[in-house]
Amino acid sequence: MTLLIRTARLSLLPMTAEIVALEMQDRTQFAALLGAEVPVNWPPEMLRDALPWFAEQLTTKTGMLGWLGWYALCHRSGEIPLLVGSGGFLGTPENGVAEVGYSVLPQYQGQGYGTEMVGGLTDWALSQPDVQRLAAETGEANLASRRLLEKLGFTAVRDGRETGDVRFERTKEPQEEKAPGR
């Protein structure tokens, strides 16, 4: 069974070793495997630099499916889906914490895709038993990213690892206890 997250306008498909290999080597086959149109400026710079690391992680470690990158495919009426961004995690949760990252191609920014993508990833991660908290870091001056995180219930908690970054976190909500007899 294929792991897939669906939101109102997007399907989020997790990276696999096969998909990442094609992304780095054969753009046509990459698009065919995704079943999507791939814009000419794909991949975003952040993702391009990380692809070899993703490939290594997916090839050498078990249990990584879903804990690295995800492709955000936008559904369009009467057309094949369009690859608009990517998001994911920096690996499996450590001490109950998973860190999320995301990127939307410039021509699709400001249309809510980032919020929808990160919202889907957040819901998925917080539904996993090993996750108690999500973290994200963004530049202090990156107001769009800060607004996205705040809209999804993340709170700024401290400075990030890099100078000028802010760390945001969101804690898993405790399940409401069922009243007796329900």
Backbone as JSON, one array per atom type, in Angstrom:
{
  "sequence": "MTLLIRTARLSLLPMTAEIVALEMQDRTQFAALLGAEVPVNWPPEMLRDALPWFAEQLTTKTGMLGWLGWYALCHRSGEIPLLVGSGGFLGTPENGVAEVGYSVLPQYQGQGYGTEMVGGLTDWALSQPDVQRLAAETGEANLASRRLLEKLGFTAVRDGRETGDVRFERTKEPQEEKAPGR",
  "N": [[0.84, -1.19, 0.0], [0.54, 2.19, -0.84], [1.88, 5.04, 0.7], [0.21, 8.02, 1.24], [-0.78, 11.37, 1.47], [-3.65, 13.28, 1.49], [-4.97, 16.45, 0.78], [-7.12, 19.33, 0.52], [-6.47, 20.42, -2.05], [-4.15, 19.15, -2.75], [-2.01, 16.28, -3.28], [0.16, 14.53, -1.31], [3.11, 12.94, -1.74], [5.37, 10.59, -0.57], [8.98, 10.66, -0.64], [10.88, 8.13, -2.22], [13.63, 5.82, -2.54], [13.83, 5.13, -5.24], [12.34, 7.16, -6.57], [13.84, 9.46, -5.87], [16.31, 8.86, -7.04], [15.62, 8.94, -9.77], [14.82, 11.6, -9.89], [17.24, 12.91, -9.64], [18.58, 11.99, -11.9], [17.02, 11.55, -14.29], [14.84, 13.46, -15.59], [12.47, 13.21, -17.15], [11.57, 10.57, -16.66], [11.26, 10.81, -13.92], [9.1, 12.66, -13.77], [7.17, 11.05, -15.0], [6.97, 8.89, -13.2], [6.0, 10.22, -10.94], [3.63, 10.99, -12.05], [3.0, 13.53, -12.85], [3.19, 17.0, -13.9], [6.31, 18.53, -14.12], [7.71, 21.47, -13.16], [10.0, 23.67, -14.95], [11.86, 24.91, -13.28], [12.29, 23.13, -11.22], [14.36, 21.13, -9.13], [13.64, 22.99, -6.05], [16.25, 25.07, -4.71], [17.09, 24.41, -2.04], [16.2, 21.77, -1.82], [17.52, 20.54, -3.96], [20.19, 20.56, -3.11], [19.98, 18.78, -0.99], [19.22, 16.32, -2.04], [21.17, 14.17, -2.64], [21.78, 13.34, 0.01], [19.22, 12.56, 0.92], [18.83, 10.39, -0.84], [20.85, 8.65, 0.02], [20.04, 8.16, 2.7], [17.53, 6.93, 2.31], [18.31, 4.67, 1.0], [20.1, 3.32, 2.69], [19.05, 3.12, 5.27], [16.45, 1.72, 7.29], [12.89, 2.15, 7.7], [12.5, 4.83, 6.98], [10.62, 5.85, 5.24], [8.38, 8.39, 4.68], [9.53, 9.96, 6.64], [11.28, 11.69, 5.55], [11.51, 13.51, 2.65], [8.59, 14.85, 0.96], [6.57, 15.09, -1.91], [4.62, 17.72, -3.21], [1.79, 17.63, -4.95], [-0.32, 19.34, -7.01], [-3.75, 19.23, -7.72], [-5.4, 19.65, -10.77], [-8.14, 20.67, -12.62], [-9.04, 18.56, -15.2], [-6.42, 18.25, -16.06], [-3.09, 16.86, -15.77], [-1.64, 16.33, -12.5], [0.28, 18.96, -10.9], [3.55, 19.59, -9.89], [4.27, 21.44, -7.14], [5.7, 21.99, -4.84], [7.74, 20.96, -2.03], [8.04, 19.16, 1.02], [8.76, 18.02, 4.33], [10.51, 15.97, 6.69], [13.33, 15.99, 8.96], [14.25, 13.5, 9.38], [13.62, 10.47, 11.27], [11.59, 10.69, 14.27], [13.16, 12.07, 17.16], [13.51, 11.56, 20.53], [10.77, 12.02, 20.76], [10.37, 14.22, 19.13], [9.88, 15.63, 15.97], [11.24, 17.28, 13.15], [10.07, 19.63, 10.88], [10.28, 20.73, 7.5], [10.02, 22.83, 4.55], [9.22, 23.86, 1.19], [8.11, 25.92, -1.41], [7.8, 26.32, -4.87], [8.78, 29.43, -6.38], [6.85, 30.59, -8.2], [4.46, 29.58, -7.3], [4.04, 30.44, -4.79], [2.32, 32.17, -2.12], [-0.24, 31.31, -2.6], [-1.4, 29.62, -0.85], [-0.53, 26.99, -0.9], [1.73, 26.17, 0.56], [0.87, 26.35, 3.25], [-1.2, 24.49, 3.18], [0.21, 22.15, 2.47], [2.11, 21.87, 4.6], [0.31, 21.74, 6.69], [-0.97, 19.27, 6.14], [1.26, 17.55, 6.42], [1.87, 18.04, 9.09], [-0.45, 17.14, 10.43], [-0.27, 14.41, 9.74], [2.22, 13.68, 10.92], [1.76, 14.24, 13.67], [-0.09, 12.32, 14.17], [1.35, 10.05, 14.43], [2.6, 7.56, 16.63], [5.13, 7.92, 17.87], [5.63, 10.61, 17.96], [5.56, 13.52, 19.79], [5.88, 16.19, 19.63], [6.29, 18.78, 17.22], [8.76, 20.52, 15.38], [10.04, 23.48, 13.77], [12.18, 25.52, 11.85], [12.81, 28.85, 10.84], [13.81, 31.75, 9.0], [14.16, 34.8, 10.79], [13.33, 37.07, 9.45], [11.66, 36.03, 7.52], [8.68, 36.48, 6.92], [6.4, 35.34, 5.68], [6.75, 32.57, 6.04], [6.81, 32.46, 8.81], [4.2, 33.31, 9.4], [2.77, 31.21, 8.22], [3.5, 29.04, 9.88], [2.51, 29.94, 12.37], [-0.23, 30.11, 11.77], [-0.79, 27.42, 11.63], [-0.67, 26.63, 14.24], [1.82, 26.56, 15.47], [4.29, 27.79, 17.74], [6.59, 30.4, 18.4], [9.55, 29.6, 20.05], [12.26, 29.87, 20.71], [15.59, 31.03, 19.75], [16.82, 29.85, 16.59], [18.99, 27.24, 15.28], [20.77, 28.37, 13.45], [22.2, 31.64, 13.02], [19.94, 34.29, 13.2], [17.71, 32.77, 12.76], [14.52, 31.45, 13.85], [13.08, 29.22, 16.15], [10.24, 27.27, 15.99], [7.56, 25.55, 17.59], [5.16, 22.91, 17.94], [2.98, 21.23, 19.99], [1.69, 17.96, 20.48], [-1.76, 17.58, 20.86], [-3.39, 16.49, 23.78], [-5.38, 13.53, 23.78], [-8.86, 13.77, 24.06], [-10.4, 12.55, 26.92], [-12.62, 9.85, 26.97], [-15.91, 9.91, 28.18], [-17.29, 7.81, 30.73], [-19.02, 4.93, 29.5], [-19.24, 5.7, 26.87]],
  "CA": [[0.0, 0.0, 0.0], [1.33, 3.41, -0.97], [1.63, 6.1, 1.67], [-0.21, 9.22, 0.54], [-1.56, 12.32, 2.25], [-4.5, 14.1, 0.62], [-5.56, 17.67, 1.34], [-8.15, 19.84, -0.38], [-5.98, 20.61, -3.41], [-2.86, 18.49, -2.95], [-1.63, 14.93, -2.87], [1.54, 14.52, -0.85], [3.69, 11.63, -2.02], [6.69, 10.55, 0.07], [10.16, 10.26, -1.41], [11.44, 6.78, -2.11], [14.95, 5.78, -3.17], [13.63, 5.11, -6.69], [11.92, 8.49, -7.04], [14.95, 10.4, -5.72], [17.32, 8.53, -8.07], [15.14, 9.49, -11.04], [14.83, 13.06, -9.79], [18.61, 13.37, -9.85], [19.19, 11.49, -13.13], [16.18, 11.47, -15.48], [13.68, 14.32, -15.33], [11.29, 12.68, -17.83], [11.1, 9.41, -15.91], [10.83, 11.35, -12.62], [7.75, 13.18, -13.98], [6.29, 9.91, -15.29], [6.75, 8.14, -11.96], [5.1, 11.03, -10.11], [2.36, 11.2, -12.74], [2.78, 14.97, -12.7], [4.01, 17.95, -14.64], [7.4, 19.03, -13.29], [8.13, 22.77, -13.68], [11.4, 23.75, -15.4], [12.74, 25.34, -12.19], [12.36, 22.11, -10.19], [13.9, 21.26, -7.75], [14.07, 24.19, -5.33], [17.67, 24.99, -4.35], [17.27, 23.67, -0.79], [15.99, 20.35, -2.09], [18.59, 20.09, -4.86], [21.38, 20.31, -2.29], [19.73, 17.68, -0.06], [18.85, 15.08, -2.72], [22.09, 13.06, -2.4], [21.61, 12.88, 1.39], [17.96, 11.81, 0.95], [19.05, 9.11, -1.53], [21.65, 7.8, 0.92], [19.21, 7.76, 3.84], [16.49, 6.01, 1.86], [18.95, 3.43, 0.55], [20.88, 2.63, 3.72], [18.34, 3.0, 6.55], [15.07, 1.24, 7.22], [11.91, 2.95, 8.44], [12.6, 6.25, 6.65], [9.51, 6.28, 4.39], [7.54, 9.39, 5.34], [10.3, 10.79, 7.56], [12.17, 12.58, 4.8], [10.78, 14.44, 1.8], [7.3, 14.58, 0.34], [6.28, 15.94, -3.07], [3.28, 18.3, -3.18], [1.22, 17.61, -6.29], [-1.57, 20.09, -7.04], [-4.74, 18.71, -8.65], [-5.95, 20.67, -11.67], [-9.28, 20.12, -13.36], [-8.8, 18.17, -16.58], [-5.0, 18.2, -16.38], [-2.33, 16.04, -14.84], [-1.21, 17.13, -11.35], [1.44, 19.85, -11.06], [4.46, 19.6, -8.74], [4.37, 22.84, -6.71], [6.59, 22.17, -3.7], [8.11, 19.76, -1.26], [8.18, 19.35, 2.46], [9.08, 16.76, 4.98], [11.11, 15.95, 8.02], [14.78, 15.81, 8.96], [14.5, 12.13, 9.8], [12.67, 9.92, 12.23], [11.52, 11.47, 15.51], [14.14, 11.84, 18.23], [12.95, 11.96, 21.83], [9.4, 12.48, 20.58], [10.32, 15.44, 18.34], [10.19, 15.59, 14.54], [11.4, 18.64, 12.63], [9.49, 19.76, 9.55], [10.8, 21.77, 6.61], [9.14, 22.95, 3.4], [9.58, 24.82, 0.15], [7.18, 26.01, -2.54], [8.44, 27.04, -5.97], [8.4, 30.85, -6.33], [5.65, 30.93, -8.97], [3.27, 29.06, -6.63], [3.97, 30.99, -3.44], [1.24, 33.12, -1.89], [-1.51, 30.73, -3.03], [-1.86, 28.72, 0.19], [-0.02, 25.63, -1.04], [2.64, 25.88, 1.67], [0.06, 26.11, 4.44], [-1.92, 23.22, 2.98], [1.19, 21.07, 2.51], [2.64, 21.73, 5.96], [-0.81, 21.28, 7.5], [-1.1, 17.83, 5.92], [2.41, 16.88, 7.04], [1.72, 18.2, 10.54], [-1.48, 16.2, 10.87], [0.26, 13.05, 9.61], [3.27, 13.45, 11.92], [1.2, 14.22, 15.01], [-0.86, 11.09, 14.33], [2.29, 8.95, 14.63], [2.75, 7.36, 18.07], [6.44, 8.34, 18.38], [5.75, 12.07, 17.88], [4.86, 14.32, 20.8], [6.06, 17.61, 19.32], [6.9, 19.13, 15.94], [9.57, 21.74, 15.39], [10.39, 24.05, 12.47], [12.99, 26.73, 11.97], [12.72, 29.74, 9.7], [14.48, 33.03, 9.2], [13.38, 35.8, 11.53], [12.76, 38.01, 8.49], [10.78, 35.33, 6.59], [7.36, 36.69, 7.49], [5.43, 34.39, 5.13], [6.96, 31.28, 6.71], [6.4, 32.63, 10.21], [2.73, 33.34, 9.41], [2.33, 29.86, 7.92], [3.65, 28.23, 11.1], [1.58, 30.43, 13.39], [-1.57, 29.72, 11.34], [-0.93, 25.99, 11.89], [-0.61, 26.36, 15.67], [3.18, 26.56, 15.99], [4.63, 28.95, 18.55], [8.03, 30.69, 18.48], [10.0, 29.21, 21.38], [13.63, 30.33, 20.97], [16.4, 31.21, 18.56], [17.13, 28.63, 15.87], [20.4, 26.81, 15.26], [21.53, 29.34, 12.64], [22.0, 33.04, 13.39], [18.82, 34.92, 12.51], [16.58, 31.85, 12.66], [13.64, 31.29, 15.0], [12.53, 27.87, 16.26], [8.82, 27.16, 16.31], [7.16, 24.2, 17.99], [3.75, 22.6, 18.17], [2.87, 20.03, 20.82], [0.52, 17.11, 20.22], [-2.85, 17.81, 21.8], [-3.79, 15.24, 24.43], [-6.68, 13.03, 23.36], [-9.89, 13.98, 25.08], [-10.8, 11.28, 27.53], [-14.03, 9.53, 26.76], [-16.7, 9.76, 29.38], [-17.71, 6.4, 30.91], [-20.21, 4.52, 28.79], [-19.24, 6.14, 25.48]],
  "C": [[0.88, 1.24, 0.0], [0.9, 4.42, 0.09], [1.32, 7.38, 0.91], [-1.01, 10.08, 1.5], [-2.36, 13.16, 1.26], [-5.02, 15.3, 1.42], [-6.57, 18.17, 0.31], [-7.67, 19.93, -1.83], [-4.73, 19.8, -3.75], [-2.89, 17.01, -2.62], [-0.17, 15.03, -2.48], [2.06, 13.1, -0.96], [5.09, 11.59, -1.42], [7.79, 10.13, -0.89], [10.46, 8.79, -1.16], [12.81, 6.83, -2.77], [14.82, 5.84, -4.69], [13.28, 6.49, -7.24], [13.08, 9.48, -6.97], [16.03, 10.13, -6.77], [16.9, 9.11, -9.42], [15.14, 11.01, -11.03], [16.22, 13.61, -10.09], [19.14, 13.03, -11.26], [18.35, 11.62, -14.39], [14.86, 12.2, -15.22], [12.39, 13.76, -15.95], [10.71, 11.49, -17.07], [10.62, 9.81, -14.51], [9.39, 11.85, -12.74], [6.76, 12.04, -14.22], [5.97, 9.12, -14.03], [5.83, 8.9, -11.0], [3.71, 11.13, -10.72], [1.98, 12.66, -12.71], [3.63, 15.77, -13.66], [5.06, 18.51, -13.68], [7.87, 20.36, -13.89], [9.64, 22.8, -14.01], [12.35, 24.16, -14.27], [12.73, 24.38, -11.0], [13.72, 21.46, -10.25], [14.31, 22.61, -7.15], [15.52, 23.99, -4.86], [17.92, 24.18, -3.08], [17.15, 22.17, -1.01], [17.12, 19.79, -2.96], [19.84, 19.73, -4.06], [21.22, 19.09, -1.39], [19.47, 16.34, -0.73], [19.86, 13.94, -2.52], [21.98, 12.49, -0.98], [20.34, 12.06, 1.52], [18.16, 10.44, 0.32], [19.82, 8.15, -0.64], [20.8, 7.28, 2.08], [18.18, 6.71, 3.44], [17.05, 4.67, 1.42], [19.56, 2.64, 1.69], [20.15, 2.42, 5.04], [16.93, 2.49, 6.34], [14.16, 2.19, 8.0], [11.93, 4.43, 8.12], [11.42, 6.76, 5.82], [8.58, 7.21, 5.19], [8.32, 10.34, 6.23], [11.36, 11.63, 6.87], [11.3, 13.48, 3.94], [9.46, 13.91, 1.29], [7.14, 15.56, -0.82], [4.85, 16.42, -2.99], [2.78, 18.44, -4.61], [-0.16, 18.27, -6.25], [-2.5, 19.5, -8.11], [-5.32, 19.86, -9.46], [-7.03, 20.01, -12.52], [-8.89, 19.83, -14.81], [-7.34, 18.06, -16.99], [-4.3, 17.26, -15.4], [-1.89, 16.93, -13.67], [0.08, 17.91, -11.66], [2.27, 19.82, -9.77], [4.71, 21.05, -8.35], [5.35, 23.06, -5.57], [6.97, 20.85, -3.08], [8.23, 20.14, 0.2], [8.55, 18.02, 3.06], [9.77, 16.97, 6.3], [12.61, 15.68, 7.9], [15.19, 14.42, 9.42], [13.44, 11.68, 10.78], [12.67, 10.75, 13.51], [12.62, 11.07, 16.49], [13.58, 12.4, 19.52], [11.57, 12.57, 21.69], [9.25, 13.72, 19.71], [10.7, 15.16, 16.89], [10.28, 17.03, 14.05], [10.96, 18.69, 11.18], [10.16, 20.91, 8.8], [9.95, 21.77, 5.34], [9.65, 24.0, 2.44], [8.53, 24.76, -0.96], [7.9, 26.8, -3.63], [7.92, 28.47, -6.01], [7.09, 31.18, -7.05], [4.36, 30.42, -8.33], [3.14, 29.56, -5.19], [2.82, 31.99, -3.34], [-0.13, 32.61, -2.31], [-2.04, 29.7, -2.03], [-1.34, 27.3, 0.1], [0.9, 25.25, 0.12], [1.87, 25.55, 2.94], [-0.66, 24.77, 4.34], [-0.97, 22.03, 3.09], [1.69, 20.83, 3.93], [1.54, 21.29, 6.92], [-1.02, 19.78, 7.37], [0.03, 17.05, 6.57], [2.33, 16.92, 8.56], [0.7, 17.2, 11.09], [-0.97, 14.76, 10.82], [1.27, 12.76, 10.73], [2.69, 13.35, 13.33], [0.3, 13.01, 15.25], [0.04, 9.87, 14.57], [2.57, 8.8, 16.13], [4.08, 7.87, 18.66], [6.63, 9.85, 18.4], [4.91, 12.73, 18.96], [4.89, 15.81, 20.47], [6.69, 17.74, 17.94], [7.67, 20.43, 16.1], [9.8, 22.19, 13.95], [11.24, 25.28, 12.73], [12.89, 27.53, 10.69], [13.44, 31.03, 10.03], [13.57, 34.03, 9.89], [12.68, 36.76, 10.57], [11.8, 37.36, 7.49], [9.35, 35.36, 7.13], [6.32, 35.71, 6.96], [5.55, 33.04, 5.82], [6.52, 31.35, 8.16], [4.87, 32.61, 10.32], [2.16, 31.95, 9.15], [2.37, 29.01, 9.18], [2.66, 28.66, 12.18], [0.14, 30.03, 13.06], [-1.84, 28.24, 11.65], [-0.72, 25.62, 13.36], [0.79, 26.22, 16.25], [3.43, 27.86, 16.74], [6.14, 29.15, 18.54], [8.48, 30.41, 19.9], [11.41, 29.68, 21.72], [14.33, 30.59, 19.65], [16.67, 29.86, 17.92], [18.62, 28.31, 15.94], [21.29, 27.81, 14.52], [21.21, 30.76, 13.11], [20.88, 33.63, 12.55], [17.62, 34.01, 12.31], [15.8, 31.8, 13.97], [13.11, 29.86, 14.97], [11.09, 27.96, 16.72], [8.53, 25.73, 16.71], [5.65, 24.11, 18.13], [3.7, 21.26, 18.89], [1.6, 19.28, 20.45], [-0.52, 17.39, 21.3], [-3.2, 16.49, 22.47], [-5.18, 14.83, 23.94], [-7.69, 13.3, 24.47], [-10.29, 12.62, 25.63], [-12.29, 11.09, 27.31], [-14.72, 9.37, 28.11], [-17.12, 8.3, 29.5], [-19.0, 6.12, 30.13], [-20.24, 4.99, 27.35], [-18.36, 5.28, 24.63]]
}
